[in-house]
Short mmCIF file of C-alpha atoms in Angstrom, two decimals:
data_model
loop_
_atom_site.label_atom_id
_atom_site.label_comp_id
_atom_site.label_asym_id
_atom_site.label_seq_id
_atom_site.Cartn_x
_atom_site.Cartn_y
_atom_site.Cartn_z
CA MET X 1 -1.42 15.88 7.79
CA ASP X 2 -2.45 16.83 11.22
CA PRO X 3 -0.91 14.62 14.09
CA ALA X 4 -3.53 15.90 16.51
CA PHE X 5 -6.11 14.29 14.50
CA TRP X 6 -4.63 10.91 15.28
CA SER X 7 -3.66 11.40 18.86
CA GLY X 8 -5.59 8.95 20.93
CA ARG X 9 -7.79 7.82 17.94
CA ARG X 10 -8.77 4.13 17.90
CA VAL X 11 -7.75 2.84 14.42
CA LEU X 12 -8.43 -0.48 13.40
CA LEU X 13 -5.67 -1.39 10.69
CA THR X 14 -5.93 -4.56 8.66
CA GLY X 15 -2.94 -5.91 7.03
CA HIS X 16 -0.63 -4.43 9.72
CA THR X 17 1.81 -7.29 9.24
CA GLY X 18 2.59 -6.45 5.60
CA PHE X 19 5.30 -4.25 4.31
CA LYS X 20 3.05 -1.14 3.91
CA GLY X 21 0.94 -2.00 6.87
CA SER X 22 4.02 -2.25 9.17
CA TRP X 23 4.99 1.36 8.05
CA ALA X 24 1.45 2.51 8.62
CA ALA X 25 1.29 1.17 11.97
CA LEU X 26 4.60 2.58 13.12
CA TRP X 27 3.56 5.95 11.73
CA LEU X 28 0.07 6.00 13.39
CA ARG X 29 1.42 4.99 16.65
CA HIS X 30 4.22 7.68 16.22
CA MET X 31 1.49 10.19 15.89
CA GLY X 32 -0.29 8.84 18.99
CA ALA X 33 -3.09 6.74 17.59
CA GLN X 34 -4.24 3.56 19.34
CA VAL X 35 -3.69 1.12 16.61
CA HIS X 36 -5.59 -2.19 16.68
CA GLY X 37 -4.38 -4.76 14.15
CA LEU X 38 -5.95 -7.47 12.08
CA ALA X 39 -3.97 -9.66 9.95
CA LEU X 40 -2.46 -13.05 9.03
CA ALA X 41 0.85 -13.78 10.50
CA PRO X 42 3.64 -12.40 8.47
CA GLU X 43 5.02 -14.21 5.57
CA GLY X 44 8.55 -15.24 4.90
CA PRO X 45 11.76 -15.67 7.09
CA ALA X 46 12.33 -11.93 6.61
CA ASN X 47 9.72 -9.41 7.08
CA LEU X 48 9.66 -5.83 8.21
CA TYR X 49 6.87 -6.45 10.97
CA GLU X 50 9.22 -8.70 12.88
CA LYS X 51 12.18 -6.46 12.14
CA LEU X 52 10.26 -3.55 13.75
CA GLY X 53 9.95 -5.86 17.06
CA GLY X 54 6.49 -7.25 16.29
CA VAL X 55 4.69 -4.66 18.29
CA VAL X 56 3.39 -1.98 15.70
CA ALA X 57 -0.21 -2.61 16.65
CA GLU X 58 -1.61 -3.49 20.03
CA PRO X 59 -3.77 -5.29 20.64
CA GLN X 60 -3.53 -7.33 17.47
CA ALA X 61 -5.72 -10.27 16.15
CA TRP X 62 -4.28 -13.01 14.05
CA CYS X 63 -7.26 -13.52 11.64
CA ASP X 64 -8.13 -14.55 8.26
CA LEU X 65 -10.53 -12.28 6.56
CA ARG X 66 -12.17 -15.19 5.16
CA ASP X 67 -13.48 -16.17 8.53
CA LEU X 68 -16.38 -13.97 9.34
CA ASP X 69 -16.78 -15.00 12.89
CA ALA X 70 -13.13 -14.34 13.62
CA VAL X 71 -13.31 -11.02 11.99
CA ARG X 72 -16.48 -10.06 14.01
CA CYS X 73 -14.53 -11.08 17.22
CA ALA X 74 -11.59 -8.86 16.24
CA VAL X 75 -13.81 -5.91 15.19
CA ASP X 76 -15.89 -6.28 18.38
CA ALA X 77 -12.66 -6.21 20.37
CA ALA X 78 -11.13 -3.03 18.61
CA ARG X 79 -14.34 -0.86 18.78
CA PRO X 80 -12.72 1.29 16.08
CA ASP X 81 -13.44 5.09 15.54
CA PHE X 82 -11.78 4.72 12.05
CA VAL X 83 -10.76 1.76 9.79
CA LEU X 84 -7.97 1.62 7.42
CA HIS X 85 -8.39 -1.82 5.46
CA MET X 86 -5.20 -2.69 3.82
CA ALA X 87 -5.10 -6.39 4.16
CA ALA X 88 -5.26 -8.24 0.80
CA GLN X 89 -3.56 -10.82 -1.42
CA ALA X 90 -1.60 -8.27 -3.19
CA PHE X 91 0.42 -10.08 -5.88
CA VAL X 92 -0.46 -10.09 -9.57
CA ARG X 93 1.73 -13.25 -10.33
CA ARG X 94 0.40 -15.04 -7.36
CA SER X 95 -3.10 -14.28 -8.49
CA TYR X 96 -2.46 -16.40 -11.57
CA ALA X 97 -1.42 -19.40 -9.38
CA GLU X 98 -3.98 -18.91 -6.83
CA PRO X 99 -7.12 -17.08 -8.39
CA VAL X 100 -9.61 -18.56 -6.06
CA ALA X 101 -7.68 -17.46 -2.98
CA THR X 102 -7.19 -14.07 -4.41
CA PHE X 103 -11.03 -13.58 -4.94
CA GLU X 104 -11.91 -14.93 -1.71
CA THR X 105 -9.53 -12.71 0.28
CA ASN X 106 -9.84 -9.58 -1.53
CA VAL X 107 -13.67 -9.61 -2.25
CA GLN X 108 -15.35 -11.93 0.32
CA GLY X 109 -12.73 -10.87 2.85
CA THR X 110 -13.58 -7.20 2.40
CA VAL X 111 -17.24 -8.07 2.59
CA ASN X 112 -16.81 -9.87 5.70
CA LEU X 113 -15.10 -7.00 7.23
CA LEU X 114 -17.67 -4.58 6.33
CA GLU X 115 -20.38 -6.92 7.46
CA ALA X 116 -18.62 -7.09 10.83
CA LEU X 117 -18.42 -3.27 11.01
CA ARG X 118 -21.97 -2.82 10.25
CA GLY X 119 -23.75 -1.32 13.21
CA GLN X 120 -20.47 -0.82 15.17
CA GLU X 121 -21.13 2.02 17.75
CA GLY X 122 -18.69 4.82 17.59
CA LEU X 123 -17.50 3.93 14.08
CA ARG X 124 -17.10 7.30 12.02
CA GLY X 125 -15.32 6.39 8.81
CA ILE X 126 -13.51 3.62 6.48
CA VAL X 127 -10.84 3.90 4.12
CA ALA X 128 -10.54 0.72 1.93
CA VAL X 129 -7.18 0.66 -0.14
CA THR X 130 -7.59 -0.99 -3.44
CA SER X 131 -4.99 -0.63 -6.31
CA ASP X 132 -3.99 1.51 -9.33
CA LYS X 133 -4.67 -1.63 -11.16
CA VAL X 134 -8.42 -1.32 -10.80
CA TYR X 135 -8.89 0.33 -14.04
CA ARG X 136 -9.90 -1.21 -17.36
CA ASN X 137 -6.44 -0.88 -18.92
CA ASP X 138 -6.85 -0.12 -22.60
CA GLY X 139 -3.05 -0.05 -23.37
CA SER X 140 -2.87 3.61 -24.34
CA GLY X 141 -0.66 4.53 -21.59
CA ARG X 142 -2.72 7.42 -20.60
CA ALA X 143 -3.19 8.24 -16.71
CA PHE X 144 -6.44 6.76 -15.25
CA ARG X 145 -8.86 9.17 -13.59
CA GLU X 146 -11.45 8.24 -10.86
CA THR X 147 -14.17 8.50 -13.32
CA ASP X 148 -12.66 5.82 -15.74
CA PRO X 149 -14.22 2.44 -16.04
CA LEU X 150 -13.19 -0.26 -13.73
CA GLY X 151 -11.90 -3.67 -14.97
CA GLY X 152 -8.95 -6.15 -14.74
CA CYS X 153 -7.90 -8.78 -16.99
CA ASP X 154 -5.74 -10.78 -14.42
CA PRO X 155 -7.20 -12.10 -11.23
CA TYR X 156 -5.58 -9.74 -8.89
CA SER X 157 -6.68 -6.47 -10.85
CA ALA X 158 -10.29 -8.07 -11.25
CA SER X 159 -10.51 -8.81 -7.53
CA LYS X 160 -9.64 -5.33 -6.59
CA ALA X 161 -12.09 -3.83 -9.12
CA ALA X 162 -14.85 -6.03 -7.57
CA CYS X 163 -13.75 -4.81 -4.17
CA GLU X 164 -14.49 -1.32 -5.26
CA HIS X 165 -18.06 -2.33 -6.14
CA ALA X 166 -18.64 -4.22 -2.88
CA VAL X 167 -17.35 -1.28 -0.87
CA ALA X 168 -19.49 1.10 -2.69
CA ALA X 169 -22.53 -1.04 -2.20
CA TYR X 170 -22.16 -1.49 1.50
CA ALA X 171 -21.43 2.38 1.77
CA ALA X 172 -24.61 3.34 -0.09
CA SER X 173 -26.70 0.53 1.48
CA PHE X 174 -25.61 0.70 5.18
CA PHE X 175 -22.84 2.91 6.29
CA GLU X 176 -23.59 6.57 4.58
CA PRO X 177 -27.12 6.53 5.60
CA ALA X 178 -26.02 5.82 9.22
CA GLY X 179 -23.42 8.58 9.08
CA VAL X 180 -20.37 6.55 8.69
CA ARG X 181 -18.26 7.97 5.70
CA VAL X 182 -16.69 5.33 3.33
CA ALA X 183 -13.98 5.93 0.72
CA THR X 184 -11.69 3.79 -1.42
CA VAL X 185 -8.08 4.89 -2.30
CA ARG X 186 -6.09 3.77 -5.37
CA GLY X 187 -2.35 3.88 -4.60
CA GLY X 188 0.51 3.53 -7.06
CA ASN X 189 3.33 0.95 -6.98
CA VAL X 190 4.79 1.44 -3.55
CA ILE X 191 8.50 1.14 -2.80
CA GLY X 192 10.50 1.68 0.45
CA GLY X 193 12.84 0.05 2.93
CA GLY X 194 11.92 -3.13 4.55
CA ASP X 195 9.94 -4.80 1.72
CA PHE X 196 11.23 -8.45 1.47
CA SER X 197 8.34 -9.94 -0.62
CA GLN X 198 8.75 -12.30 -3.49
CA ASP X 199 7.94 -11.25 -7.13
CA ARG X 200 8.52 -7.41 -6.29
CA ILE X 201 11.25 -5.60 -8.27
CA LEU X 202 12.95 -3.72 -5.34
CA PRO X 203 13.20 -6.73 -3.15
CA ASP X 204 14.41 -8.70 -6.04
CA ILE X 205 17.13 -6.19 -6.65
CA TRP X 206 18.16 -6.10 -3.00
CA ARG X 207 18.20 -9.96 -2.90
CA ALA X 208 20.58 -9.97 -6.05
CA ILE X 209 22.94 -7.49 -4.24
CA ALA X 210 22.81 -9.41 -1.03
CA THR X 211 23.61 -12.83 -2.66
CA ASP X 212 26.12 -11.34 -5.13
CA LYS X 213 24.08 -12.72 -8.09
CA PRO X 214 22.99 -10.96 -11.45
CA LEU X 215 19.51 -9.31 -11.21
CA VAL X 216 17.25 -11.25 -13.74
CA MET X 217 14.60 -8.92 -15.02
CA ARG X 218 11.36 -9.88 -16.60
CA ASN X 219 9.91 -6.72 -18.12
CA PRO X 220 12.54 -3.97 -18.29
CA ALA X 221 10.68 -1.55 -20.32
CA SER X 222 7.41 -1.59 -18.31
CA THR X 223 6.56 1.69 -16.43
CA ARG X 224 4.53 2.06 -13.14
CA PRO X 225 3.56 4.85 -10.93
CA TRP X 226 6.36 4.24 -8.43
CA GLN X 227 5.74 5.96 -5.12
CA HIS X 228 7.69 5.81 -1.85
CA VAL X 229 5.78 4.28 0.94
CA LEU X 230 5.76 7.63 3.03
CA ASP X 231 4.36 9.43 0.17
CA CYS X 232 1.49 6.90 -0.41
CA LEU X 233 0.68 6.69 3.45
CA SER X 234 0.62 10.29 3.78
CA GLY X 235 -2.17 10.44 1.07
CA TYR X 236 -4.15 7.84 2.87
CA PHE X 237 -3.95 9.61 6.20
CA THR X 238 -4.84 12.94 4.59
CA LEU X 239 -7.87 11.50 2.88
CA ALA X 240 -8.84 9.97 6.37
CA GLU X 241 -8.62 13.51 7.86
CA TYR X 242 -10.66 15.00 5.14
CA LEU X 243 -13.22 12.20 5.13
CA LEU X 244 -14.09 12.50 8.74
CA SER X 245 -14.20 16.38 8.84
CA ASP X 246 -15.91 17.19 5.33
CA ALA X 247 -18.92 15.31 3.97
CA SER X 248 -18.01 16.49 0.40
CA THR X 249 -14.71 14.59 0.26
CA PRO X 250 -14.51 12.37 -2.84
CA ARG X 251 -15.29 8.69 -2.07
CA GLN X 252 -12.91 7.49 -4.60
CA ILE X 253 -9.45 8.91 -5.07
CA ASN X 254 -6.01 8.15 -6.57
CA ILE X 255 -2.77 8.62 -4.58
CA GLY X 256 0.18 8.77 -6.94
CA PRO X 257 3.11 10.48 -8.32
CA SER X 258 2.93 13.53 -10.66
CA LEU X 259 1.63 13.21 -14.12
CA ASP X 260 4.85 13.98 -15.60
CA ALA X 261 6.73 11.28 -13.68
CA THR X 262 7.63 8.02 -15.50
CA LEU X 263 10.45 5.59 -14.85
CA PRO X 264 10.96 2.16 -16.69
CA VAL X 265 11.86 -0.81 -14.45
CA LEU X 266 15.46 -0.91 -15.99
CA ARG X 267 16.18 2.58 -14.98
CA LEU X 268 14.69 1.92 -11.47
CA ALA X 269 17.01 -0.96 -11.03
CA GLU X 270 20.06 1.09 -12.21
CA ILE X 271 19.26 3.94 -9.75
CA PHE X 272 18.91 1.55 -6.88
CA ILE X 273 22.05 -0.42 -7.51
CA ARG X 274 24.06 2.80 -7.97
CA SER X 275 22.44 4.38 -4.79
CA TYR X 276 23.07 1.24 -2.81
CA GLY X 277 26.75 1.31 -3.70
CA ALA X 278 26.80 -2.08 -5.56
CA ASP X 279 27.86 -2.97 -9.13
CA THR X 280 25.28 -5.85 -9.78
CA ALA X 281 24.85 -7.21 -13.24
CA ILE X 282 21.61 -7.04 -14.88
CA GLU X 283 20.20 -9.86 -17.00
CA PHE X 284 16.97 -10.44 -18.96
CA ASP X 285 14.66 -13.30 -18.70
CA PRO X 286 13.45 -14.46 -22.19
CA THR X 287 10.92 -17.06 -20.96
CA PRO X 288 7.23 -16.36 -21.25
CA GLN X 289 5.59 -14.62 -18.33
CA PRO X 290 2.10 -14.16 -17.18
CA PRO X 291 0.72 -11.15 -18.89
CA GLU X 292 0.85 -7.79 -17.25
CA ALA X 293 0.16 -4.35 -18.74
CA PRO X 294 3.36 -2.64 -19.91
CA HIS X 295 2.42 0.75 -18.98
CA LEU X 296 0.29 2.06 -16.06
CA SER X 297 -0.25 5.55 -14.74
CA ILE X 298 -2.93 7.16 -12.40
CA ASP X 299 -3.96 10.72 -12.36
CA PRO X 300 -3.49 12.45 -8.91
CA CYS X 301 -4.90 15.64 -9.55
CA LEU X 302 -8.26 15.01 -7.65
CA ALA X 303 -6.18 14.55 -4.52
CA ALA X 304 -4.33 17.83 -5.23
CA GLU X 305 -7.54 19.82 -5.83
CA ARG X 306 -9.71 18.22 -2.99
CA LEU X 307 -7.18 17.25 -0.42
CA GLY X 308 -4.37 19.72 -1.07
CA TRP X 309 -2.19 16.49 -1.14
CA GLN X 310 0.63 15.74 -3.71
CA GLY X 311 3.74 13.62 -3.11
CA SER X 312 6.92 15.22 -1.62
CA LEU X 313 9.47 12.78 -3.34
CA ASP X 314 9.93 12.39 -7.05
CA MET X 315 10.66 8.76 -8.26
CA GLU X 316 14.30 9.11 -8.30
CA GLN X 317 14.38 10.48 -4.62
CA ALA X 318 11.98 7.59 -3.75
CA VAL X 319 14.39 4.94 -5.18
CA ARG X 320 17.25 6.40 -3.49
CA LEU X 321 15.78 6.66 -0.15
CA THR X 322 14.76 3.04 -0.47
CA ALA X 323 18.25 1.94 -1.35
CA GLU X 324 19.63 3.98 1.52
CA TRP X 325 17.48 2.02 3.93
CA TYR X 326 18.50 -1.40 2.61
CA ALA X 327 22.28 -0.40 2.65
CA ARG X 328 22.24 1.01 6.19
CA HIS X 329 20.12 -1.99 7.47
CA ASP X 330 22.50 -4.35 5.65
CA ARG X 331 25.43 -2.63 7.73
CA GLY X 332 23.71 -3.38 10.96
CA GLY X 333 21.14 -0.48 11.17
CA ASP X 334 18.09 -1.07 13.40
CA ALA X 335 15.03 -1.39 11.20
CA ARG X 336 12.57 0.57 13.60
CA ALA X 337 15.23 3.37 14.06
CA LEU X 338 15.70 3.65 10.27
CA CYS X 339 11.95 3.77 9.64
CA LEU X 340 11.32 6.51 12.43
CA GLU X 341 14.33 8.50 11.06
CA GLN X 342 12.82 8.51 7.55
CA ILE X 343 9.45 9.31 8.80
CA ASP X 344 10.68 12.31 10.77
CA GLN X 345 13.02 13.38 7.73
CA TYR X 346 9.80 13.22 5.53
CA LEU X 347 7.68 15.20 7.88
CA THR X 348 10.56 18.06 8.00
CA GLY X 349 11.15 18.40 4.39
CA PRO X 350 11.88 16.36 1.16
CA ALA X 351 15.00 14.41 0.91
CA SER X 352 17.84 15.70 -1.07
#
């Protein structure tokens, strides 16, 4: 990554109040970017955005992507050079409870953003974040490549696959002919300090430790492409740099851990608990759960070949770094200082 690329650049970041969005906004500002935020207010009594002081993007618009007029106003105010679209309904289990809202936000909301960006003077590039779950999962456990068919059996996965099609249509019809380069990026399952969301494994482990209760696990044998938030964001930023400087940059790309990396949920929990310094018991929930693919993996080779990008942290390092953030925060550490310290540590070399 080249910090000089970002210095002074006008970046519209959607979803800047979320876990990953808060890290992205802080890091972009750390590199000198002018970050304009567009998002809903942060969820829950505990969230990273507020722990960072609430000023990770300035100015910022409180805006629902489903409101086209509001999105237009926010885009016109930002006058972006580059857009990183991260706002979404991002929870698989919630998508079963709220399928209509999931499709409205992830598909129509993305369309609204693209429509508002159409014809924006000075706009050079857009990267839309989708998901590792956009692929039609055949249950084989093989790593999916960018050329594999898109699909999705649950509302979240299907909405993200549909989002890919919407972005591609707008890119081909409007943006690329006007010289605006557009790409989608498919990230792995992101972990890192400061995620306090419901129905995510690392926050669930942290809550069990914090409340001195057993950790209740639903799918202990499931595997995912676990990836630290700094690795994931470095991939997004690297893609953006290539996209704006090289017209041959792939327009769909996976950002994930190495192909030989695999870590079941149970092992992830054990590493986190040990690294935190806790002795939390683990129990298993026998009740039926909404269906999720037991195994998921994406192939990051194209990013290595075309962007020169690969993750710096293996899965165990990523879990240990995450546990360290929570442990230090729980002992009174300042969230902003912890994040900036880990960003600088990441840039100078891999964690031990």
